[in-house]
Amino acid sequence: MNKNEGIVNSINGPVVKGLNMGSFKVNEMVTVGTQKLIGEVVSLDGDIATVQVYEETEGLKAGEKIYSTGSPLSVTLGPGMIGNIFDGIQRPLNKIQNMSQDFIPEGIGLLTLDEEKKWDVTITVKLGDKLKPGEVYATVQETQRILHKLLVPINVSGTVKEVKPNGQYTLNDTVVVLTKDNTELANLTLSTKWPVRKARPINRRIPIYKPLITGQRVIDSFYPIAKGGTVGLPGGFGTGKTVTQHQLAKWCDADIIVYIGCGERGNEMTDVLEEFPKLIDPRTNRPLMERTILIANTSNMPVAAREASIYTGITMAEYFRDMGYDVAIMADSTSRWAEALREISGRLEQMPAEEGYPAYLPSRLAEFYERAGCVKTLNDDEATITIIGAVSPPGGDFSEPVTENTKRFVSAFLGLDKKLAYARHYPAINYLTSYSGYVDMLSEWYEENVAPDMLELRHKMIVLLQEEEKLNEIVQLVGEDVLPNDQALVLETARIIKKGFLQQNAMHAEDTYVVLKKQYLMLKVIDTFYEEALACVKIGIPISVIRTESVIQDILKIKYEIPNDKLELLDELMNKIVDVYSSLRLKYE
Amino acid sequence: MKKEYLKIQKIAGPLIVLTGIEDASYGETINIKVDENETRKGKIIKIEGDKIIAQVFEGTTGISTDNSSVKFLAEPLTIPLSKEILGRTFNGVGEPIDNAYQVISPVKQNINGRPINPVARRYPKNFIQTGISAIDSLMTLIRGQKLPIFSGNGMSHNELAAQIVKQAKIKGATKDNFAVVFGAMGVRHDDADYFRKSFESAGVLDHVVMYLNTADAPIIERISTPRCALTAAEYLAFENNMHVLVILTDMTSYAEALREISSAKEEVPSRKGYPGYLYSDLSTIYERAGMLKSCEGSITLIPILTMPNDDITHPIPDLTGFITEGQIVLNRELNHKGIYPPIDILPSLSRLMKDGIGAEFTREDHSDLQSQIYASYSKVQDIRSLSQIIGEDDLGETDKLYLQFGRELENKFIAQDKNENRNINETLDLGWYVLSILPETELDRVKPEMLSKYYVHNRER
């Protein structure tokens, strides 16, 4: 019997057990049966191996062979990823479509990046250069905005012995040859492979200090995300997780976006595919697709590949981080990934912990989120990975294991609220229970780059909203009319903050993305209103009079009517507010 | 010649175990001959060496370990398909039960289907007019969408679904290329008859394919019923370019059947005893709806499920809501008030409507109007709870108007007759009429130009 061939013994959904597999390794990629289904060894017991199969196992028979590939589940890293859409194990869906049309069959084998396409390569090293891992040896202008840097692989170093001229090469062409220190030769091509479950090495981590600017007011101004940070985004169905994720993918100021549609709807991925190429990045004026990588393992695609999709995505992100880029990952949704873990763990007959999830759920979550960070790469560039993980708690109940454990490992938590969503307050991010652990780390940045009093203003607004929450309990019992004027003013200001600032219309051309300066000035306008109105209240002007002034409508309309590049209009509005209310005071005095 | 096995090792609930089997493949169909006169179908759901576990679709009643023989068919469960299926009625494994001929066709398809490649999908955009105001204006149904009805026992979901079938105007659909596929899992005979009658009165009966698993039919067959229905729908939509409306009822019975098998297989249960893969399993049903770039046809899916205890956080509605593109939620309180359809608009939602409404599809004011109705109606709920404490008389003037708005919205806008078919213009105009109870200053979700164009001034309050 061939030592590198196992024999299928039992089949239970995506979990297959094979005999005669003593020489296989854990996490090794294998092909199963006559159809050559792709799988991965997840455990070994004597010569019995358990394999999770990334494709539909229907039609597989006991007695069929399992073949070794000798390497762990890996992805191919090189030019051709950007603007592309892959399944959970990095097979390009366009290629699959060319082979099989509209539906995804099993047994199509392991496809990867386009190996035929020729790329314009510029070699950046010369004969005799000494190279170490992570150093750049060539570059490819992959899209107008992304310069794809080819880096010396992790375990390779040496002296340049041979250099090809600049020109057109395919993925597997050798462009540079190194003599390794022990005189062995190493051929450097345009691509490299990396096992997905292993984090790519870095030089060292550095402290987080700059925000990921998203253009979303409730995030940037209230609960900021840091470049290199981790964010949990939980919400029941219909609360707008996916729209929020899409908004971040569209407008955040990362260089590269990896969007992982993990166990979600097929039409949502189609939406991204149709919309992103048409959208223009406000910073570079290039289509957003030129910085986006999509991974789609929709809910009806094989469950084991869903488990792998998260790792495929983060590995691609790390590859671009190593080139010195700021990368942001949107994982929608990590709950589906956790459910895939649960499903496979159930079929492996492992002892379940909380709600049927395996006991290793927290450690897997931690491993994933820890791959984010602000780092110095091997090449000593500064680069970041930011992870934004959507969570879909069953019944919108945040006390379930995936949400609870995610909360332990992320520093910012943007909770989506059903009640806000029902009232069509979007984004339905709860402005009281959300938090960001990055406020302190970013305070210096905000003071320097936005305004010295930005965080002070933020704090004041949050306090007003908290007060409103308390007052609302009273209003629920006795009605709004009996409140004293100063408290009624708190309600009125909170209403303005909610309607005029926190609610943001993703479908509105002007409102979908808002620059930080405008966000700051909007808060400043609201604050001016509050202070002016408070001065009126103090001399006994009733709130009903304050409320009738038309400047309130002007404040509410800022978001639609004042474009990002005409911010001087906001200064005018502030002056108008001061004028209106000081003349009101004059009238009363 | 295929081997026949004469000995069944073990029978447990809907499952049978056989040993000494060679050459069985996972997911393969088996024929079980019971007492020489009756054949049932089954499917292999687990292989362990030479032992196989199979589920028997028609149930195991009457099977003993030695009165049956088992034959392996070497293929997964397939159903024959041709356009002849239109107007026919089948059971949950695709066999005719209308006393007519067998469907014979060279086209046979695996009822499990295969996932649609996301890049092959066409994003659904076209609005379907159902003639029901609440749906058309606030949770617009889009061609190619999957939009479930979340109901409860005794509420009028069947009437609502039948009315949608009767009135639906799908863009591009004519009488010839429109079909209805109806899959019923565990429904009562009178419910099945009700649907048949309403299809008949709508004049679409010869374009309806029915897959019926009534409450007295074997529970296990409920697993294959929706799959047969969707396989037929895929055939009609993607190979014959038809616009297909699929109604599946009741998904709760389906999920319960799944739970029963899971527990017979001794699997680790997840929430409320349902298997951990309920989400993945439901998605292999719901995700079969949609449109493809390569053809004109479409599958619009309206699954109906009854929420146990009217609890929307129960795993079945909860997981469904995470997969489908929105939901239409029915409300017991509105039902008691005699409002038909008793649609609870606040938790209801259509995720695809953003791209299927507006000047191009419905009317320029549609988006603003729906956003305003949602916002105002949500305020009505707050004021209602306040008025329960302090009494309606002590409310402010505006608050009183809100209460009036809430009542009118429910009684005039949401409520309509079972045969009333309102077109989209009537619906939107009615929406503005009701909304105009509130003073203009309260309508802050509406663009000023829409407000001045559509607001009904001087309406009596």
Short mmCIF file of N, CA and C in Angstrom, two decimals, chain A residues 286-411:
data_model
loop_
_atom_site.label_atom_id
_atom_site.label_comp_id
_atom_site.label_asym_id
_atom_site.label_seq_id
_atom_site.Cartn_x
_atom_site.Cartn_y
_atom_site.Cartn_z
N ARG A 286 -9.88 57.23 -7.73
CA ARG A 286 -9.83 55.99 -8.49
C ARG A 286 -10.97 55.09 -8.02
N PRO A 287 -11.41 54.16 -8.87
CA PRO A 287 -12.47 53.26 -8.42
C PRO A 287 -12.07 52.50 -7.17
N LEU A 288 -13.03 52.31 -6.27
CA LEU A 288 -12.73 51.66 -4.99
C LEU A 288 -12.26 50.22 -5.17
N MET A 289 -12.65 49.61 -6.28
CA MET A 289 -12.28 48.22 -6.50
C MET A 289 -10.76 48.08 -6.62
N GLU A 290 -10.08 49.19 -6.92
CA GLU A 290 -8.63 49.11 -7.10
C GLU A 290 -7.88 48.96 -5.80
N ARG A 291 -8.59 48.89 -4.71
CA ARG A 291 -7.90 48.62 -3.45
C ARG A 291 -8.59 47.49 -2.68
N THR A 292 -9.54 46.82 -3.33
CA THR A 292 -10.38 45.88 -2.60
C THR A 292 -10.14 44.44 -3.03
N ILE A 293 -10.09 43.55 -2.03
CA ILE A 293 -10.05 42.12 -2.30
C ILE A 293 -11.30 41.53 -1.65
N LEU A 294 -12.03 40.72 -2.39
CA LEU A 294 -13.26 40.15 -1.84
C LEU A 294 -13.10 38.65 -1.64
N ILE A 295 -13.62 38.19 -0.52
CA ILE A 295 -13.67 36.75 -0.30
C ILE A 295 -15.12 36.42 -0.01
N ALA A 296 -15.69 35.55 -0.81
CA ALA A 296 -17.12 35.25 -0.64
C ALA A 296 -17.29 33.78 -0.40
N ASN A 297 -17.64 33.42 0.79
CA ASN A 297 -18.07 32.05 1.04
C ASN A 297 -19.47 32.17 1.62
N THR A 298 -20.45 32.22 0.74
CA THR A 298 -21.81 32.50 1.18
C THR A 298 -22.35 31.35 2.02
N SER A 299 -23.48 31.59 2.66
CA SER A 299 -24.00 30.64 3.65
C SER A 299 -24.25 29.26 3.07
N ASN A 300 -24.57 29.19 1.77
CA ASN A 300 -24.89 27.88 1.21
C ASN A 300 -23.68 27.19 0.60
N MET A 301 -22.52 27.84 0.66
CA MET A 301 -21.32 27.19 0.17
C MET A 301 -20.76 26.30 1.28
N PRO A 302 -19.90 25.33 0.96
CA PRO A 302 -19.49 24.34 1.97
C PRO A 302 -18.95 24.98 3.24
N VAL A 303 -19.37 24.37 4.36
CA VAL A 303 -19.17 25.00 5.65
C VAL A 303 -17.69 25.01 6.07
N ALA A 304 -16.94 24.00 5.67
CA ALA A 304 -15.53 23.95 6.10
C ALA A 304 -14.74 25.08 5.44
N ALA A 305 -15.09 25.42 4.20
CA ALA A 305 -14.40 26.50 3.52
C ALA A 305 -14.74 27.84 4.17
N ARG A 306 -15.93 27.89 4.80
CA ARG A 306 -16.29 29.10 5.54
C ARG A 306 -15.35 29.28 6.72
N GLU A 307 -15.05 28.17 7.39
CA GLU A 307 -14.12 28.23 8.52
C GLU A 307 -12.76 28.75 8.04
N ALA A 308 -12.35 28.31 6.86
CA ALA A 308 -11.02 28.69 6.35
C ALA A 308 -10.99 30.13 5.83
N SER A 309 -12.16 30.66 5.42
CA SER A 309 -12.16 31.95 4.72
C SER A 309 -11.56 33.08 5.55
N ILE A 310 -11.79 33.05 6.86
CA ILE A 310 -11.26 34.09 7.75
C ILE A 310 -9.73 34.09 7.69
N TYR A 311 -9.16 32.89 7.69
CA TYR A 311 -7.69 32.79 7.68
C TYR A 311 -7.13 33.18 6.32
N THR A 312 -7.82 32.78 5.26
CA THR A 312 -7.39 33.17 3.93
C THR A 312 -7.32 34.69 3.84
N GLY A 313 -8.36 35.34 4.37
CA GLY A 313 -8.44 36.79 4.31
C GLY A 313 -7.33 37.47 5.10
N ILE A 314 -7.11 36.99 6.30
CA ILE A 314 -6.12 37.69 7.13
C ILE A 314 -4.71 37.45 6.60
N THR A 315 -4.48 36.30 5.98
CA THR A 315 -3.15 36.04 5.41
C THR A 315 -2.87 36.99 4.25
N MET A 316 -3.88 37.20 3.41
CA MET A 316 -3.71 38.16 2.31
C MET A 316 -3.44 39.55 2.88
N ALA A 317 -4.15 39.89 3.96
CA ALA A 317 -3.97 41.21 4.57
C ALA A 317 -2.54 41.36 5.09
N GLU A 318 -2.05 40.31 5.73
CA GLU A 318 -0.69 40.38 6.28
C GLU A 318 0.34 40.55 5.17
N TYR A 319 0.08 39.93 4.04
CA TYR A 319 1.01 40.04 2.91
C TYR A 319 1.12 41.50 2.46
N PHE A 320 0.00 42.19 2.37
CA PHE A 320 0.06 43.60 1.97
C PHE A 320 0.59 44.49 3.10
N ARG A 321 0.30 44.10 4.33
CA ARG A 321 0.89 44.84 5.45
C ARG A 321 2.41 44.80 5.36
N ASP A 322 2.95 43.63 5.00
CA ASP A 322 4.41 43.49 4.95
C ASP A 322 5.04 44.42 3.91
N MET A 323 4.21 44.88 2.95
CA MET A 323 4.73 45.85 1.98
C MET A 323 4.69 47.27 2.52
N GLY A 324 4.14 47.44 3.73
CA GLY A 324 4.09 48.76 4.32
C GLY A 324 2.75 49.46 4.19
N TYR A 325 1.71 48.70 3.86
CA TYR A 325 0.40 49.33 3.67
C TYR A 325 -0.46 49.26 4.94
N ASP A 326 -1.43 50.17 5.01
CA ASP A 326 -2.46 50.09 6.04
C ASP A 326 -3.60 49.26 5.48
N VAL A 327 -3.87 48.15 6.10
CA VAL A 327 -4.88 47.23 5.59
C VAL A 327 -6.04 47.17 6.57
N ALA A 328 -7.26 47.14 6.06
CA ALA A 328 -8.42 46.96 6.93
C ALA A 328 -9.17 45.72 6.47
N ILE A 329 -9.57 44.90 7.45
CA ILE A 329 -10.34 43.69 7.14
C ILE A 329 -11.74 43.84 7.67
N MET A 330 -12.73 43.59 6.84
CA MET A 330 -14.10 43.51 7.30
C MET A 330 -14.51 42.04 7.25
N ALA A 331 -14.83 41.49 8.38
CA ALA A 331 -15.28 40.09 8.40
C ALA A 331 -16.76 40.08 8.73
N ASP A 332 -17.56 39.67 7.76
CA ASP A 332 -19.03 39.69 7.93
C ASP A 332 -19.54 38.29 7.60
N SER A 333 -19.79 37.45 8.55
CA SER A 333 -19.78 37.75 9.95
C SER A 333 -19.02 36.68 10.72
N THR A 334 -18.35 37.10 11.82
CA THR A 334 -17.57 36.14 12.59
C THR A 334 -18.46 35.11 13.28
N SER A 335 -19.74 35.42 13.46
CA SER A 335 -20.63 34.43 14.07
C SER A 335 -20.80 33.23 13.16
N ARG A 336 -20.85 33.49 11.87
CA ARG A 336 -21.01 32.38 10.92
C ARG A 336 -19.76 31.52 10.91
N TRP A 337 -18.64 32.17 11.11
CA TRP A 337 -17.38 31.42 11.20
C TRP A 337 -17.41 30.56 12.46
N ALA A 338 -17.85 31.15 13.59
CA ALA A 338 -17.93 30.39 14.83
C ALA A 338 -18.91 29.23 14.70
N GLU A 339 -19.99 29.47 13.97
CA GLU A 339 -20.96 28.38 13.77
C GLU A 339 -20.36 27.27 12.92
N ALA A 340 -19.51 27.64 11.97
CA ALA A 340 -18.85 26.61 11.17
C ALA A 340 -17.94 25.78 12.08
N LEU A 341 -17.24 26.46 12.99
CA LEU A 341 -16.42 25.74 13.98
C LEU A 341 -17.29 24.78 14.77
N ARG A 342 -18.46 25.27 15.20
CA ARG A 342 -19.35 24.45 16.01
C ARG A 342 -19.84 23.25 15.24
N GLU A 343 -20.19 23.49 13.97
CA GLU A 343 -20.74 22.41 13.18
C GLU A 343 -19.70 21.31 12.97
N ILE A 344 -18.48 21.73 12.65
CA ILE A 344 -17.43 20.75 12.40
C ILE A 344 -17.06 20.04 13.70
N SER A 345 -16.98 20.84 14.77
CA SER A 345 -16.65 20.26 16.06
C SER A 345 -17.69 19.22 16.47
N GLY A 346 -18.97 19.49 16.17
CA GLY A 346 -20.04 18.53 16.46
C GLY A 346 -19.84 17.25 15.69
N ARG A 347 -19.47 17.41 14.43
CA ARG A 347 -19.28 16.21 13.61
C ARG A 347 -18.03 15.43 14.00
N LEU A 348 -17.09 16.15 14.64
CA LEU A 348 -15.89 15.47 15.13
C LEU A 348 -16.18 14.82 16.49
N GLU A 349 -17.40 15.01 16.97
CA GLU A 349 -17.83 14.47 18.27
C GLU A 349 -16.96 14.97 19.41
N GLN A 350 -16.60 16.26 19.34
CA GLN A 350 -15.87 16.85 20.45
C GLN A 350 -16.85 17.28 21.54
N MET A 351 -16.33 17.34 22.74
CA MET A 351 -17.18 17.74 23.87
C MET A 351 -17.55 19.21 23.73
N PRO A 352 -18.84 19.54 23.69
CA PRO A 352 -19.19 20.95 23.52
C PRO A 352 -19.07 21.73 24.82
N ALA A 353 -18.76 23.01 24.68
CA ALA A 353 -18.78 23.89 25.85
C ALA A 353 -20.06 24.71 25.75
N GLU A 354 -20.01 26.00 25.98
CA GLU A 354 -21.19 26.85 25.97
C GLU A 354 -22.00 26.78 24.68
N GLU A 355 -23.29 26.57 24.78
CA GLU A 355 -24.21 26.56 23.65
C GLU A 355 -23.72 25.72 22.47
N GLY A 356 -23.03 24.65 22.77
CA GLY A 356 -22.60 23.75 21.71
C GLY A 356 -21.32 24.17 21.02
N TYR A 357 -20.83 25.39 21.30
CA TYR A 357 -19.57 25.81 20.68
C TYR A 357 -18.41 25.02 21.30
N PRO A 358 -17.37 24.77 20.53
CA PRO A 358 -16.25 24.04 21.10
C PRO A 358 -15.52 24.89 22.14
N ALA A 359 -14.83 24.21 23.04
CA ALA A 359 -14.16 24.92 24.13
C ALA A 359 -13.06 25.84 23.60
N TYR A 360 -12.56 25.57 22.39
CA TYR A 360 -11.47 26.40 21.87
C TYR A 360 -11.97 27.63 21.12
N LEU A 361 -13.28 27.91 21.17
CA LEU A 361 -13.78 29.12 20.50
C LEU A 361 -13.05 30.39 20.96
N PRO A 362 -12.93 30.63 22.29
CA PRO A 362 -12.26 31.88 22.69
C PRO A 362 -10.82 31.96 22.19
N SER A 363 -10.09 30.83 22.23
CA SER A 363 -8.69 30.93 21.82
C SER A 363 -8.59 31.16 20.31
N ARG A 364 -9.50 30.59 19.53
CA ARG A 364 -9.46 30.84 18.09
C ARG A 364 -9.79 32.30 17.77
N LEU A 365 -10.78 32.83 18.50
CA LEU A 365 -11.14 34.24 18.30
C LEU A 365 -9.95 35.14 18.64
N ALA A 366 -9.30 34.81 19.77
CA ALA A 366 -8.16 35.63 20.21
C ALA A 366 -7.06 35.58 19.17
N GLU A 367 -6.77 34.38 18.69
CA GLU A 367 -5.73 34.22 17.66
C GLU A 367 -6.01 35.10 16.45
N PHE A 368 -7.27 35.11 16.06
CA PHE A 368 -7.65 35.90 14.88
C PHE A 368 -7.46 37.38 15.14
N TYR A 369 -8.03 37.89 16.22
CA TYR A 369 -7.96 39.33 16.46
C TYR A 369 -6.53 39.78 16.77
N GLU A 370 -5.71 38.87 17.32
CA GLU A 370 -4.33 39.25 17.62
C GLU A 370 -3.49 39.43 16.35
N ARG A 371 -4.00 38.99 15.21
CA ARG A 371 -3.24 39.20 13.98
C ARG A 371 -3.40 40.64 13.48
N ALA A 372 -4.21 41.43 14.15
CA ALA A 372 -4.27 42.86 13.85
C ALA A 372 -3.09 43.54 14.55
N GLY A 373 -2.84 44.79 14.22
CA GLY A 373 -1.83 45.50 14.98
C GLY A 373 -1.12 46.56 14.16
N CYS A 374 -0.41 47.42 14.89
CA CYS A 374 0.38 48.47 14.27
C CYS A 374 1.82 48.01 14.43
N VAL A 375 2.53 47.82 13.32
CA VAL A 375 3.82 47.14 13.41
C VAL A 375 4.90 47.83 12.60
N LYS A 376 6.14 47.42 12.87
CA LYS A 376 7.27 47.67 11.98
C LYS A 376 7.48 46.35 11.24
N THR A 377 7.50 46.40 9.93
CA THR A 377 7.65 45.17 9.17
C THR A 377 9.10 44.73 9.18
N LEU A 378 9.37 43.56 8.60
CA LEU A 378 10.75 43.07 8.51
C LEU A 378 11.61 44.07 7.75
N ASN A 379 10.99 44.81 6.84
CA ASN A 379 11.70 45.80 6.04
C ASN A 379 11.75 47.16 6.75
N ASP A 380 11.28 47.15 8.02
CA ASP A 380 11.28 48.34 8.86
C ASP A 380 10.33 49.45 8.39
N ASP A 381 9.31 49.10 7.63
CA ASP A 381 8.26 50.06 7.31
C ASP A 381 7.20 50.01 8.40
N GLU A 382 6.50 51.12 8.53
CA GLU A 382 5.38 51.11 9.46
C GLU A 382 4.13 50.68 8.72
N ALA A 383 3.37 49.77 9.30
CA ALA A 383 2.17 49.29 8.62
C ALA A 383 1.17 48.79 9.65
N THR A 384 -0.09 48.69 9.23
CA THR A 384 -1.12 48.27 10.19
C THR A 384 -2.12 47.30 9.56
N ILE A 385 -2.73 46.50 10.43
CA ILE A 385 -3.93 45.74 10.05
C ILE A 385 -5.01 46.08 11.06
N THR A 386 -6.15 46.50 10.56
CA THR A 386 -7.29 46.79 11.41
C THR A 386 -8.34 45.72 11.13
N ILE A 387 -8.89 45.12 12.17
CA ILE A 387 -9.92 44.10 11.96
C ILE A 387 -11.27 44.62 12.46
N ILE A 388 -12.25 44.60 11.59
CA ILE A 388 -13.60 44.97 11.99
C ILE A 388 -14.48 43.75 11.80
N GLY A 389 -14.83 43.13 12.90
CA GLY A 389 -15.57 41.87 12.83
C GLY A 389 -17.03 42.07 13.17
N ALA A 390 -17.91 41.77 12.22
CA ALA A 390 -19.34 41.82 12.53
C ALA A 390 -19.70 40.56 13.31
N VAL A 391 -20.62 40.71 14.25
CA VAL A 391 -21.09 39.57 15.02
C VAL A 391 -22.60 39.53 14.87
N SER A 392 -23.16 38.35 14.65
CA SER A 392 -24.61 38.23 14.49
C SER A 392 -25.18 37.42 15.65
N PRO A 393 -25.42 38.07 16.79
CA PRO A 393 -25.89 37.30 17.93
C PRO A 393 -27.32 36.80 17.72
N PRO A 394 -27.59 35.54 18.04
CA PRO A 394 -28.94 35.03 17.89
C PRO A 394 -29.92 35.84 18.72
N GLY A 395 -31.00 36.23 18.13
CA GLY A 395 -32.02 36.97 18.84
C GLY A 395 -31.55 38.34 19.30
N GLY A 396 -30.42 38.82 18.76
CA GLY A 396 -29.91 40.13 19.15
C GLY A 396 -29.45 40.16 20.59
N ASP A 397 -29.19 38.99 21.17
CA ASP A 397 -28.84 38.91 22.58
C ASP A 397 -27.32 38.91 22.73
N PHE A 398 -26.78 40.02 23.27
CA PHE A 398 -25.34 40.20 23.31
C PHE A 398 -24.65 39.32 24.36
N SER A 399 -25.42 38.53 25.12
CA SER A 399 -24.76 37.73 26.15
C SER A 399 -24.42 36.33 25.65
N GLU A 400 -24.53 36.11 24.34
CA GLU A 400 -24.21 34.76 23.85
C GLU A 400 -22.69 34.63 23.66
N PRO A 401 -22.19 33.40 23.55
CA PRO A 401 -20.74 33.18 23.62
C PRO A 401 -19.90 33.95 22.60
N VAL A 402 -20.37 34.05 21.34
CA VAL A 402 -19.51 34.69 20.34
C VAL A 402 -19.36 36.19 20.65
N THR A 403 -20.47 36.86 20.98
CA THR A 403 -20.39 38.28 21.31
C THR A 403 -19.56 38.49 22.58
N GLU A 404 -19.87 37.68 23.59
CA GLU A 404 -19.17 37.81 24.86
C GLU A 404 -17.66 37.67 24.68
N ASN A 405 -17.26 36.62 23.95
CA ASN A 405 -15.82 36.39 23.78
C ASN A 405 -15.19 37.42 22.88
N THR A 406 -15.93 37.87 21.85
CA THR A 406 -15.39 38.91 20.98
C THR A 406 -15.10 40.16 21.80
N LYS A 407 -16.02 40.48 22.71
CA LYS A 407 -15.85 41.66 23.56
C LYS A 407 -14.54 41.60 24.35
N ARG A 408 -14.12 40.39 24.70
CA ARG A 408 -12.89 40.26 25.46
C ARG A 408 -11.66 40.62 24.63
N PHE A 409 -11.75 40.40 23.31
CA PHE A 409 -10.54 40.54 22.50
C PHE A 409 -10.51 41.78 21.62
N VAL A 410 -11.59 42.56 21.60
CA VAL A 410 -11.55 43.77 20.79
C VAL A 410 -11.51 44.98 21.71
N SER A 411 -10.97 46.07 21.19
CA SER A 411 -10.87 47.27 22.02
C SER A 411 -11.98 48.26 21.73
#
